[in-house]
Amino acid sequence: MVGRPNLPQLDVLTALIREALDNGWLSNQGPLLRRLEHELGAVLGAAHVIAVVNATTAIQLVAKACELAGEVVVPSFTFPATAQAFTWIGLTPVFADIELNSATVTAATVEPLITDRTSAICAVATWGNVGPLEELSALASDYGIPLILDSAQALGVTYHGRQVGTFGTAEVISLHATKIVSACEGGLVVTNDDAIAERVRAMRSFGTNPSGKFTTVGTNAKMHEISAAMALAVLPSLGPVIAANRRKHTLYREYLTGVSGVVVREPSDGTASNYHYVVIEVDSAVAGIGRDELCERLAARNIHTKPYFAPGCHALEPYRTESAIHSPKPLPNTESLAARVLCLPTGPAVTDTDVASVAHTIASIVALAGRAA
Ligand SMILES: *Cc1c(COP(=O)(O)O)cnc(C)c1O
């Protein structure tokens, strides 16, 4: 998404907030949080949905629940939170390259990085594209390590007909304001593994078990009731927003067909996307203009786009300086894609007319650049 958040109907939100205030129950696994977990469990078809403060902390809770140590193989082509979440709790992210069609890691890019220090694989559902999960799952089980999925961007996505949330050892979904369903700040741990779920539930609340006894060391990752109210109020829009996003994606593709050097990316094989991101690739040699310059010229016309994800995490500190540890193998696809991609405005606040106008502006900037060349 580049644009405005998916906002709830105000009367629905205020009714839920009133409920929380009337209950006098504002946090600590209150009724709204439990309703949210229940409703999302039904949407995702998952045994356990655990709502927490944000997806970054959710990754850390999963890592702790899986007792990870040493290294975790992660893509460099992701939002830095994926890598930072592990670094912050003393783990070492080791960056794998991506395959270009899905922009996700594959067994072929991950396996060369697995050593006896590797304790998990963390794959990212880039722009909602689910990668080749069958081969990643097989690889993880060959090495006896968990497969953790950062599906922060992927609520509402299905992979071969099955909802994201139920793959791998555990998945993490974000409910941040910029995501398709928002709790303002929020995240989910989703898993079918009872033991992992029990540990995550304990750790989100100071290591307490359901009867309130302190059984392990945890943290405070509890989602409060007003956040749960926000997510509950937004959740019914998920289906309609996906349908509207999909139409905007189609419109962008139609309008931008024939613009030289600009291609609208499609969801990868097997993925039914939430179309939360419309991503173009700019081939500067053909377009006559580079991605960064296109982004700047659009900004000058008050059209806000985002090079996302650029650069790859391996090019950011501290990973860049410590490249011998974090990127032992070259990352050619990450580097080339990070230089080409641009996310266009979409989402509920962007109208079909806006889409036409953004596409038209891109077309005229590229035409002008072509004439100048
Ligand atoms: C948004 C995002 C995160 C972080 O989610 P928060 O809920 O803001 O902590 C992590 N990974 C990816 C891929 C994201 O897009």
mmCIF file of C-alpha atoms and ligand atoms in Angstrom:
data_model
loop_
_atom_site.group_PDB
_atom_site.id
_atom_site.type_symbol
_atom_site.label_atom_id
_atom_site.label_comp_id
_atom_site.label_asym_id
_atom_site.label_seq_id
_atom_site.Cartn_x
_atom_site.Cartn_y
_atom_site.Cartn_z
ATOM 1 C CA MET A 1 0.000 0.000 0.000
ATOM 2 C CA VAL A 2 1.062 3.512 -0.692
ATOM 3 C CA GLY A 3 -1.756 5.805 0.297
ATOM 4 C CA ARG A 4 -4.144 6.133 3.193
ATOM 5 C CA PRO A 5 -4.973 3.471 5.776
ATOM 6 C CA ASN A 6 -7.998 1.198 5.516
ATOM 7 C CA LEU A 7 -10.258 2.960 8.020
ATOM 8 C CA PRO A 8 -13.256 1.441 9.819
ATOM 9 C CA GLN A 9 -16.766 2.814 9.906
ATOM 10 C CA LEU A 10 -16.687 5.238 12.800
ATOM 11 C CA ASP A 11 -19.984 4.098 14.334
ATOM 12 C CA VAL A 12 -18.814 0.473 14.338
ATOM 13 C CA LEU A 13 -15.542 1.450 15.996
ATOM 14 C CA THR A 14 -17.154 3.675 18.616
ATOM 15 C CA ALA A 15 -19.659 0.957 19.553
ATOM 16 C CA LEU A 16 -16.774 -1.450 20.150
ATOM 17 C CA ILE A 17 -14.773 1.097 22.132
ATOM 18 C CA ARG A 18 -17.862 1.821 24.235
ATOM 19 C CA GLU A 19 -18.101 -1.918 24.905
ATOM 20 C CA ALA A 20 -14.508 -1.945 26.182
ATOM 21 C CA LEU A 21 -15.132 1.062 28.416
ATOM 22 C CA ASP A 22 -18.404 -0.409 29.729
ATOM 23 C CA ASN A 23 -16.624 -3.670 30.464
ATOM 24 C CA GLY A 24 -13.915 -1.760 32.284
ATOM 25 C CA TRP A 25 -11.500 -4.277 30.757
ATOM 26 C CA LEU A 26 -8.810 -2.503 28.749
ATOM 27 C CA SER A 27 -6.041 -5.082 28.358
ATOM 28 C CA ASN A 28 -4.880 -8.563 29.496
ATOM 29 C CA GLN A 29 -6.689 -10.833 27.048
ATOM 30 C CA GLY A 30 -10.005 -9.027 27.251
ATOM 31 C CA PRO A 31 -13.254 -9.941 25.493
ATOM 32 C CA LEU A 32 -12.508 -7.928 22.333
ATOM 33 C CA LEU A 33 -9.079 -9.498 21.931
ATOM 34 C CA ARG A 34 -10.597 -12.944 22.316
ATOM 35 C CA ARG A 35 -13.314 -12.079 19.779
ATOM 36 C CA LEU A 36 -10.666 -10.852 17.337
ATOM 37 C CA GLU A 37 -8.609 -14.028 17.755
ATOM 38 C CA HIS A 38 -11.732 -16.131 17.279
ATOM 39 C CA GLU A 39 -12.889 -14.277 14.149
ATOM 40 C CA LEU A 40 -9.427 -14.404 12.593
ATOM 41 C CA GLY A 41 -9.139 -18.087 13.456
ATOM 42 C CA ALA A 42 -12.300 -18.645 11.415
ATOM 43 C CA VAL A 43 -11.041 -16.525 8.488
ATOM 44 C CA LEU A 44 -7.633 -18.212 8.422
ATOM 45 C CA GLY A 45 -8.712 -21.734 9.304
ATOM 46 C CA ALA A 46 -5.938 -21.893 11.883
ATOM 47 C CA ALA A 47 -5.965 -23.652 15.234
ATOM 48 C CA HIS A 48 -4.298 -20.746 17.048
ATOM 49 C CA VAL A 49 -4.366 -17.021 16.386
ATOM 50 C CA ILE A 50 -2.546 -15.027 19.050
ATOM 51 C CA ALA A 51 -2.885 -11.255 18.878
ATOM 52 C CA VAL A 52 0.100 -9.221 20.045
ATOM 53 C CA VAL A 53 1.469 -5.673 19.941
ATOM 54 C CA ASN A 54 3.072 -5.838 16.487
ATOM 55 C CA ALA A 55 4.514 -8.275 13.960
ATOM 56 C CA THR A 56 8.128 -7.496 14.860
ATOM 57 C CA THR A 57 7.521 -8.682 18.418
ATOM 58 C CA ALA A 58 5.483 -11.588 17.034
ATOM 59 C CA ILE A 59 8.592 -12.792 15.137
ATOM 60 C CA GLN A 60 10.586 -12.606 18.364
ATOM 61 C CA LEU A 61 7.947 -14.530 20.324
ATOM 62 C CA VAL A 62 8.000 -17.291 17.709
ATOM 63 C CA ALA A 63 11.820 -17.343 17.759
ATOM 64 C CA LYS A 64 11.798 -17.641 21.575
ATOM 65 C CA ALA A 65 9.033 -20.254 21.550
ATOM 66 C CA CYS A 66 11.090 -22.308 19.054
ATOM 67 C CA GLU A 67 14.215 -21.800 21.238
ATOM 68 C CA LEU A 68 16.266 -20.574 18.290
ATOM 69 C CA ALA A 69 19.985 -19.981 18.754
ATOM 70 C CA GLY A 70 22.780 -18.948 16.394
ATOM 71 C CA GLU A 71 21.749 -18.161 12.828
ATOM 72 C CA VAL A 72 18.477 -17.756 10.953
ATOM 73 C CA VAL A 73 18.403 -17.705 7.153
ATOM 74 C CA VAL A 74 16.236 -14.774 5.994
ATOM 75 C CA PRO A 75 15.806 -12.871 2.737
ATOM 76 C CA SER A 76 17.684 -9.613 2.351
ATOM 77 C CA PHE A 77 14.804 -8.407 0.172
ATOM 78 C CA THR A 78 12.366 -7.585 2.997
ATOM 79 C CA PHE A 79 11.357 -4.816 5.346
ATOM 80 C CA PRO A 80 14.276 -4.468 7.809
ATOM 81 C CA ALA A 81 12.037 -5.550 10.715
ATOM 82 C CA THR A 82 12.441 -9.184 9.621
ATOM 83 C CA ALA A 83 16.202 -9.147 10.142
ATOM 84 C CA GLN A 84 16.196 -6.707 13.046
ATOM 85 C CA ALA A 85 13.692 -8.772 15.029
ATOM 86 C CA PHE A 86 16.223 -11.613 15.155
ATOM 87 C CA THR A 87 19.271 -9.418 15.733
ATOM 88 C CA TRP A 88 17.532 -7.692 18.664
ATOM 89 C CA ILE A 89 17.265 -10.999 20.532
ATOM 90 C CA GLY A 90 20.831 -12.090 19.833
ATOM 91 C CA LEU A 91 20.301 -14.181 16.703
ATOM 92 C CA THR A 92 22.296 -13.725 13.499
ATOM 93 C CA PRO A 93 20.364 -13.203 10.262
ATOM 94 C CA VAL A 94 22.114 -14.712 7.249
ATOM 95 C CA PHE A 95 20.750 -13.329 3.998
ATOM 96 C CA ALA A 96 19.496 -15.497 1.156
ATOM 97 C CA ASP A 97 18.824 -14.269 -2.356
ATOM 98 C CA ILE A 98 15.361 -14.343 -3.946
ATOM 99 C CA GLU A 99 13.891 -15.821 -7.060
ATOM 100 C CA LEU A 100 12.637 -13.025 -9.357
ATOM 101 C CA ASN A 101 9.101 -14.184 -10.158
ATOM 102 C CA SER A 102 7.860 -14.340 -6.559
ATOM 103 C CA ALA A 103 10.575 -12.130 -5.008
ATOM 104 C CA THR A 104 10.862 -14.752 -2.269
ATOM 105 C CA VAL A 105 13.569 -17.145 -1.098
ATOM 106 C CA THR A 106 13.585 -20.708 -2.456
ATOM 107 C CA ALA A 107 15.165 -23.994 -1.411
ATOM 108 C CA ALA A 108 17.922 -23.305 -3.959
ATOM 109 C CA THR A 109 18.791 -19.909 -2.465
ATOM 110 C CA VAL A 110 18.458 -21.020 1.181
ATOM 111 C CA GLU A 111 20.188 -24.383 1.233
ATOM 112 C CA PRO A 112 23.751 -23.168 0.469
ATOM 113 C CA LEU A 113 23.538 -20.977 3.597
ATOM 114 C CA ILE A 114 22.545 -23.739 6.002
ATOM 115 C CA THR A 115 25.324 -24.757 8.393
ATOM 116 C CA ASP A 116 25.383 -26.414 11.810
ATOM 117 C CA ARG A 117 24.762 -22.953 13.276
ATOM 118 C CA THR A 118 21.441 -22.526 11.434
ATOM 119 C CA SER A 119 18.434 -22.847 13.744
ATOM 120 C CA ALA A 120 15.586 -21.756 11.428
ATOM 121 C CA ILE A 121 14.521 -20.564 8.000
ATOM 122 C CA CYS A 122 12.386 -17.429 7.880
ATOM 123 C CA ALA A 123 10.689 -16.798 4.525
ATOM 124 C CA VAL A 124 8.801 -13.593 3.721
ATOM 125 C CA ALA A 125 5.559 -13.361 1.720
ATOM 126 C CA THR A 126 6.843 -10.405 -0.309
ATOM 127 C CA TRP A 127 3.960 -8.055 -1.305
ATOM 128 C CA GLY A 128 1.733 -10.988 -0.372
ATOM 129 C CA ASN A 129 3.474 -13.424 -2.746
ATOM 130 C CA VAL A 130 3.804 -16.765 -1.057
ATOM 131 C CA GLY A 131 7.016 -18.469 -2.170
ATOM 132 C CA PRO A 132 7.542 -22.135 -2.996
ATOM 133 C CA LEU A 133 6.412 -23.400 0.401
ATOM 134 C CA GLU A 134 6.428 -27.107 -0.418
ATOM 135 C CA GLU A 135 10.154 -27.113 -1.150
ATOM 136 C CA LEU A 136 10.964 -24.788 1.758
ATOM 137 C CA SER A 137 9.000 -26.991 4.172
ATOM 138 C CA ALA A 138 10.776 -30.072 2.836
ATOM 139 C CA LEU A 139 14.149 -28.364 3.223
ATOM 140 C CA ALA A 140 13.363 -27.276 6.798
ATOM 141 C CA SER A 141 12.296 -30.769 7.780
ATOM 142 C CA ASP A 142 15.358 -32.328 6.097
ATOM 143 C CA TYR A 143 17.505 -30.223 8.401
ATOM 144 C CA GLY A 144 15.164 -30.595 11.391
ATOM 145 C CA ILE A 145 14.666 -26.844 11.783
ATOM 146 C CA PRO A 146 11.507 -24.725 11.901
ATOM 147 C CA LEU A 147 10.179 -22.765 8.934
ATOM 148 C CA ILE A 148 8.889 -19.409 10.132
ATOM 149 C CA LEU A 149 6.874 -17.273 7.748
ATOM 150 C CA ASP A 150 6.874 -13.499 7.911
ATOM 151 C CA SER A 151 3.494 -13.023 6.249
ATOM 152 C CA ALA A 152 3.212 -9.503 7.663
ATOM 153 C CA GLN A 153 1.806 -8.206 4.354
ATOM 154 C CA ALA A 154 -0.290 -11.220 3.462
ATOM 155 C CA LEU A 155 -3.559 -11.225 5.418
ATOM 156 C CA GLY A 156 -6.294 -12.508 3.104
ATOM 157 C CA VAL A 157 -3.873 -14.176 0.675
ATOM 158 C CA THR A 158 -4.403 -17.806 -0.266
ATOM 159 C CA TYR A 159 -1.812 -20.215 -1.578
ATOM 160 C CA HIS A 160 -3.207 -23.078 -3.682
ATOM 161 C CA GLY A 161 -6.579 -22.307 -2.120
ATOM 162 C CA ARG A 162 -5.408 -22.354 1.501
ATOM 163 C CA GLN A 163 -5.275 -19.204 3.627
ATOM 164 C CA VAL A 164 -1.921 -17.795 4.585
ATOM 165 C CA GLY A 165 -1.463 -18.325 8.308
ATOM 166 C CA THR A 166 -1.419 -22.083 8.426
ATOM 167 C CA PHE A 167 1.866 -22.868 6.692
ATOM 168 C CA GLY A 168 5.249 -23.657 8.216
ATOM 169 C CA THR A 169 5.846 -23.986 11.960
ATOM 170 C CA ALA A 170 4.266 -20.592 12.585
ATOM 171 C CA GLU A 171 3.369 -17.493 10.638
ATOM 172 C CA VAL A 172 3.409 -13.862 11.611
ATOM 173 C CA ILE A 173 0.945 -11.285 10.247
ATOM 174 C CA SER A 174 1.033 -7.522 10.829
ATOM 175 C CA LEU A 175 -1.951 -5.361 11.738
ATOM 176 C CA HIS A 176 0.032 -2.140 11.418
ATOM 177 C CA ALA A 177 -1.767 0.967 10.139
ATOM 178 C CA THR A 178 -0.215 0.518 6.681
ATOM 179 C CA LYS A 179 -1.374 -3.079 6.278
ATOM 180 C CA ILE A 180 -4.661 -4.304 4.787
ATOM 181 C CA VAL A 181 -6.344 -4.712 8.189
ATOM 182 C CA SER A 182 -5.127 -2.491 10.965
ATOM 183 C CA ALA A 183 -5.197 -2.395 14.748
ATOM 184 C CA CYS A 184 -3.202 0.879 14.407
ATOM 185 C CA GLU A 185 -0.335 -1.209 15.829
ATOM 186 C CA GLY A 186 -0.769 -4.953 16.088
ATOM 187 C CA GLY A 187 0.439 -8.357 15.031
ATOM 188 C CA LEU A 188 -0.580 -11.998 14.996
ATOM 189 C CA VAL A 189 1.154 -15.269 15.609
ATOM 190 C CA VAL A 190 -0.737 -17.951 13.688
ATOM 191 C CA THR A 191 0.040 -21.634 14.092
ATOM 192 C CA ASN A 192 -1.453 -25.102 14.144
ATOM 193 C CA ASP A 193 1.219 -26.241 16.614
ATOM 194 C CA ASP A 194 -0.323 -26.501 20.107
ATOM 195 C CA ALA A 195 2.995 -26.444 21.974
ATOM 196 C CA ILE A 196 4.291 -23.351 20.142
ATOM 197 C CA ALA A 197 0.934 -21.613 20.709
ATOM 198 C CA GLU A 198 1.009 -22.348 24.431
ATOM 199 C CA ARG A 199 4.525 -20.935 24.764
ATOM 200 C CA VAL A 200 3.735 -17.823 22.710
ATOM 201 C CA ARG A 201 0.592 -17.168 24.778
ATOM 202 C CA ALA A 202 2.611 -17.436 27.987
ATOM 203 C CA MET A 203 5.464 -15.287 26.680
ATOM 204 C CA ARG A 204 3.209 -12.483 25.470
ATOM 205 C CA SER A 205 2.124 -11.952 29.065
ATOM 206 C CA PHE A 206 5.220 -12.169 31.309
ATOM 207 C CA GLY A 207 5.456 -15.940 31.008
ATOM 208 C CA THR A 208 2.130 -16.679 32.675
ATOM 209 C CA ASN A 209 -0.019 -19.742 32.042
ATOM 210 C CA PRO A 210 -3.826 -19.515 31.594
ATOM 211 C CA SER A 211 -4.346 -19.589 35.366
ATOM 212 C CA GLY A 212 -1.972 -16.673 35.810
ATOM 213 C CA LYS A 213 1.016 -18.577 37.233
ATOM 214 C CA PHE A 214 4.494 -17.434 36.181
ATOM 215 C CA THR A 215 5.891 -20.459 34.361
ATOM 216 C CA THR A 216 8.628 -19.041 32.137
ATOM 217 C CA VAL A 217 10.329 -15.784 31.206
ATOM 218 C CA GLY A 218 8.237 -13.692 28.872
ATOM 219 C CA THR A 219 7.711 -10.110 27.895
ATOM 220 C CA ASN A 220 4.796 -7.733 27.617
ATOM 221 C CA ALA A 221 3.430 -8.137 24.090
ATOM 222 C CA LYS A 222 -0.267 -7.907 24.902
ATOM 223 C CA MET A 223 -2.655 -6.235 22.483
ATOM 224 C CA HIS A 224 -5.009 -3.873 24.310
ATOM 225 C CA GLU A 225 -8.752 -3.708 23.843
ATOM 226 C CA ILE A 226 -8.877 -0.463 21.850
ATOM 227 C CA SER A 227 -6.482 -1.966 19.285
ATOM 228 C CA ALA A 228 -8.603 -5.110 19.157
ATOM 229 C CA ALA A 229 -11.682 -2.884 18.649
ATOM 230 C CA MET A 230 -9.971 -1.184 15.712
ATOM 231 C CA ALA A 231 -9.065 -4.502 14.061
ATOM 232 C CA LEU A 232 -12.554 -5.931 14.660
ATOM 233 C CA ALA A 233 -14.088 -2.833 13.071
ATOM 234 C CA VAL A 234 -11.824 -3.044 9.998
ATOM 235 C CA LEU A 235 -11.913 -6.826 9.513
ATOM 236 C CA PRO A 236 -15.302 -7.019 7.709
ATOM 237 C CA SER A 237 -13.827 -4.857 4.918
ATOM 238 C CA LEU A 238 -11.123 -7.422 4.107
ATOM 239 C CA GLY A 239 -13.011 -9.182 1.285
ATOM 240 C CA PRO A 240 -14.377 -6.014 -0.363
ATOM 241 C CA VAL A 241 -10.990 -4.260 -0.116
ATOM 242 C CA ILE A 242 -9.234 -7.209 -1.764
ATOM 243 C CA ALA A 243 -11.792 -7.110 -4.604
ATOM 244 C CA ALA A 244 -11.341 -3.354 -5.047
ATOM 245 C CA ASN A 245 -7.527 -3.651 -4.887
ATOM 246 C CA ARG A 246 -7.663 -6.339 -7.515
ATOM 247 C CA ARG A 247 -9.646 -4.096 -9.840
ATOM 248 C CA LYS A 248 -7.111 -1.288 -9.351
ATOM 249 C CA HIS A 249 -4.279 -3.695 -10.116
ATOM 250 C CA THR A 250 -6.031 -4.690 -13.356
ATOM 251 C CA LEU A 251 -6.607 -1.031 -14.283
ATOM 252 C CA TYR A 252 -2.950 -0.177 -13.683
ATOM 253 C CA ARG A 253 -1.941 -3.114 -15.888
ATOM 254 C CA GLU A 254 -4.271 -2.005 -18.664
ATOM 255 C CA TYR A 255 -3.239 1.655 -18.506
ATOM 256 C CA LEU A 256 0.478 0.906 -18.331
ATOM 257 C CA THR A 257 0.571 -1.710 -21.101
ATOM 258 C CA GLY A 258 2.703 -0.278 -23.874
ATOM 259 C CA VAL A 259 4.640 2.128 -21.633
ATOM 260 C CA SER A 260 8.190 1.147 -22.567
ATOM 261 C CA GLY A 261 10.338 -0.164 -19.746
ATOM 262 C CA VAL A 262 7.485 -0.280 -17.216
ATOM 263 C CA VAL A 263 5.895 -3.585 -16.216
ATOM 264 C CA VAL A 264 3.236 -4.183 -13.557
ATOM 265 C CA ARG A 265 4.206 -7.214 -11.468
ATOM 266 C CA GLU A 266 1.729 -10.079 -11.182
ATOM 267 C CA PRO A 267 1.140 -12.329 -8.141
ATOM 268 C CA SER A 268 3.409 -15.367 -8.229
ATOM 269 C CA ASP A 269 2.359 -18.932 -9.058
ATOM 270 C CA GLY A 270 -0.217 -20.419 -6.716
ATOM 271 C CA THR A 271 -0.848 -17.128 -4.911
ATOM 272 C CA ALA A 272 -4.293 -15.500 -4.858
ATOM 273 C CA SER A 273 -3.074 -12.096 -3.754
ATOM 274 C CA ASN A 274 -4.689 -9.458 -1.542
ATOM 275 C CA TYR A 275 -3.310 -6.957 -4.098
ATOM 276 C CA HIS A 276 -2.345 -4.692 -1.224
ATOM 277 C CA TYR A 277 0.684 -3.582 -3.227
ATOM 278 C CA VAL A 278 0.787 -2.605 -6.880
ATOM 279 C CA VAL A 279 4.418 -2.946 -7.871
ATOM 280 C CA ILE A 280 5.980 -1.830 -11.128
ATOM 281 C CA GLU A 281 9.433 -2.666 -12.385
ATOM 282 C CA VAL A 282 11.256 0.096 -14.182
ATOM 283 C CA ASP A 283 13.896 -0.969 -16.680
ATOM 284 C CA SER A 284 15.889 2.250 -17.026
ATOM 285 C CA ALA A 285 17.638 1.159 -20.245
ATOM 286 C CA VAL A 286 14.262 0.798 -21.992
ATOM 287 C CA ALA A 287 12.256 3.489 -20.174
ATOM 288 C CA GLY A 288 14.990 6.096 -20.576
ATOM 289 C CA ILE A 289 14.508 6.982 -16.923
ATOM 290 C CA GLY A 290 15.569 5.217 -13.743
ATOM 291 C CA ARG A 291 13.283 4.143 -10.898
ATOM 292 C CA ASP A 292 14.565 6.796 -8.464
ATOM 293 C CA GLU A 293 14.116 9.613 -10.946
ATOM 294 C CA LEU A 294 10.616 8.420 -11.841
ATOM 295 C CA CYS A 295 9.775 8.350 -8.125
ATOM 296 C CA GLU A 296 11.087 11.925 -7.719
ATOM 297 C CA ARG A 297 9.224 13.265 -10.744
ATOM 298 C CA LEU A 298 5.992 11.676 -9.519
ATOM 299 C CA ALA A 299 6.536 13.197 -6.066
ATOM 300 C CA ALA A 300 6.955 16.601 -7.718
ATOM 301 C CA ARG A 301 3.435 16.100 -9.088
ATOM 302 C CA ASN A 302 2.185 15.115 -5.646
ATOM 303 C CA ILE A 303 2.029 11.376 -6.448
ATOM 304 C CA HIS A 304 3.635 9.422 -3.639
ATOM 305 C CA THR A 305 5.233 6.124 -4.568
ATOM 306 C CA LYS A 306 7.727 4.012 -2.674
ATOM 307 C CA PRO A 307 10.809 1.994 -3.689
ATOM 308 C CA TYR A 308 9.930 -0.996 -1.578
ATOM 309 C CA PHE A 309 12.101 -2.840 -0.586
ATOM 310 C CA ALA A 310 15.155 -0.865 -1.442
ATOM 311 C CA PRO A 311 17.883 -1.349 -0.591
ATOM 312 C CA GLY A 312 18.052 -4.957 0.595
ATOM 313 C CA CYS A 313 18.827 -5.443 4.310
ATOM 314 C CA HIS A 314 22.355 -6.610 3.501
ATOM 315 C CA ALA A 315 23.120 -3.059 2.329
ATOM 316 C CA LEU A 316 21.976 -1.551 5.658
ATOM 317 C CA GLU A 317 23.962 -1.263 8.879
ATOM 318 C CA PRO A 318 25.090 -3.232 10.782
ATOM 319 C CA TYR A 319 24.713 -5.965 8.182
ATOM 320 C CA ARG A 320 26.623 -4.074 5.514
ATOM 321 C CA THR A 321 29.781 -3.703 7.608
ATOM 322 C CA GLU A 322 29.537 -7.283 8.848
ATOM 323 C CA SER A 323 28.896 -8.671 5.383
ATOM 324 C CA ALA A 324 31.231 -11.639 5.874
ATOM 325 C CA ILE A 325 28.837 -12.927 8.555
ATOM 326 C CA HIS A 326 25.489 -11.833 7.137
ATOM 327 C CA SER A 327 25.897 -12.203 3.385
ATOM 328 C CA PRO A 328 28.423 -14.925 2.673
ATOM 329 C CA LYS A 329 26.898 -15.503 -0.808
ATOM 330 C CA PRO A 330 26.247 -12.886 -3.484
ATOM 331 C CA LEU A 331 22.679 -11.540 -3.798
ATOM 332 C CA PRO A 332 22.346 -10.631 -7.497
ATOM 333 C CA ASN A 333 18.545 -10.925 -7.769
ATOM 334 C CA THR A 334 18.035 -8.903 -4.594
ATOM 335 C CA GLU A 335 20.279 -6.146 -5.922
ATOM 336 C CA SER A 336 18.713 -6.029 -9.358
ATOM 337 C CA LEU A 337 15.095 -6.102 -8.144
ATOM 338 C CA ALA A 338 15.752 -3.559 -5.375
ATOM 339 C CA ALA A 339 16.990 -1.167 -8.067
ATOM 340 C CA ARG A 340 13.878 -1.529 -10.253
ATOM 341 C CA VAL A 341 10.757 -1.772 -8.088
ATOM 342 C CA LEU A 342 8.309 0.965 -7.218
ATOM 343 C CA CYS A 343 5.007 0.625 -5.305
ATOM 344 C CA LEU A 344 2.140 2.709 -6.667
ATOM 345 C CA PRO A 345 -0.785 4.246 -4.786
ATOM 346 C CA THR A 346 -3.638 1.831 -4.142
ATOM 347 C CA GLY A 347 -6.037 0.841 -1.361
ATOM 348 C CA PRO A 348 -9.526 1.966 -0.358
ATOM 349 C CA ALA A 349 -8.800 5.713 -0.484
ATOM 350 C CA VAL A 350 -7.495 5.566 -4.069
ATOM 351 C CA THR A 351 -10.224 5.871 -6.704
ATOM 352 C CA ASP A 352 -10.285 4.440 -10.215
ATOM 353 C CA THR A 353 -9.831 8.019 -11.454
ATOM 354 C CA ASP A 354 -6.707 8.364 -9.286
ATOM 355 C CA VAL A 355 -5.361 5.155 -10.839
ATOM 356 C CA ALA A 356 -5.962 6.510 -14.343
ATOM 357 C CA SER A 357 -4.272 9.781 -13.454
ATOM 358 C CA VAL A 358 -1.211 8.128 -11.837
ATOM 359 C CA ALA A 359 -0.812 5.767 -14.807
ATOM 360 C CA HIS A 360 -1.223 8.618 -17.272
ATOM 361 C CA THR A 361 1.413 10.664 -15.428
ATOM 362 C CA ILE A 362 3.856 7.738 -15.475
ATOM 363 C CA ALA A 363 3.224 7.270 -19.193
ATOM 364 C CA SER A 364 3.873 10.936 -19.957
ATOM 365 C CA ILE A 365 7.043 11.094 -17.813
ATOM 366 C CA VAL A 366 8.410 8.009 -19.596
ATOM 367 C CA ALA A 367 7.405 9.385 -23.033
ATOM 368 C CA LEU A 368 9.197 12.638 -22.265
ATOM 369 C CA ALA A 369 12.295 10.788 -21.045
ATOM 370 C CA GLY A 370 12.256 8.694 -24.225
ATOM 371 C CA ARG A 371 12.141 11.815 -26.408
ATOM 372 C CA ALA A 372 14.956 13.439 -24.454
ATOM 373 C CA ALA A 373 17.189 10.385 -24.889
HETATM 374 C C1 LIG B 1 5.168 -4.421 8.130
HETATM 375 C C2 LIG B 1 6.175 -5.508 8.121
HETATM 376 C C3 LIG B 1 6.802 -5.954 9.308
HETATM 377 C C4 LIG B 1 6.632 -5.254 10.621
HETATM 378 O O1 LIG B 1 5.335 -5.311 11.113
HETATM 379 P P1 LIG B 1 4.964 -4.457 12.419
HETATM 380 O O2 LIG B 1 3.598 -4.944 12.787
HETATM 381 O O3 LIG B 1 4.982 -3.020 12.018
HETATM 382 O O4 LIG B 1 5.987 -4.758 13.467
HETATM 383 C C5 LIG B 1 7.645 -7.047 9.233
HETATM 384 N N1 LIG B 1 7.907 -7.661 8.066
HETATM 385 C C6 LIG B 1 7.353 -7.250 6.909
HETATM 386 C C7 LIG B 1 7.652 -8.000 5.648
HETATM 387 C C8 LIG B 1 6.491 -6.150 6.895
HETATM 388 O O5 LIG B 1 5.963 -5.726 5.740
#
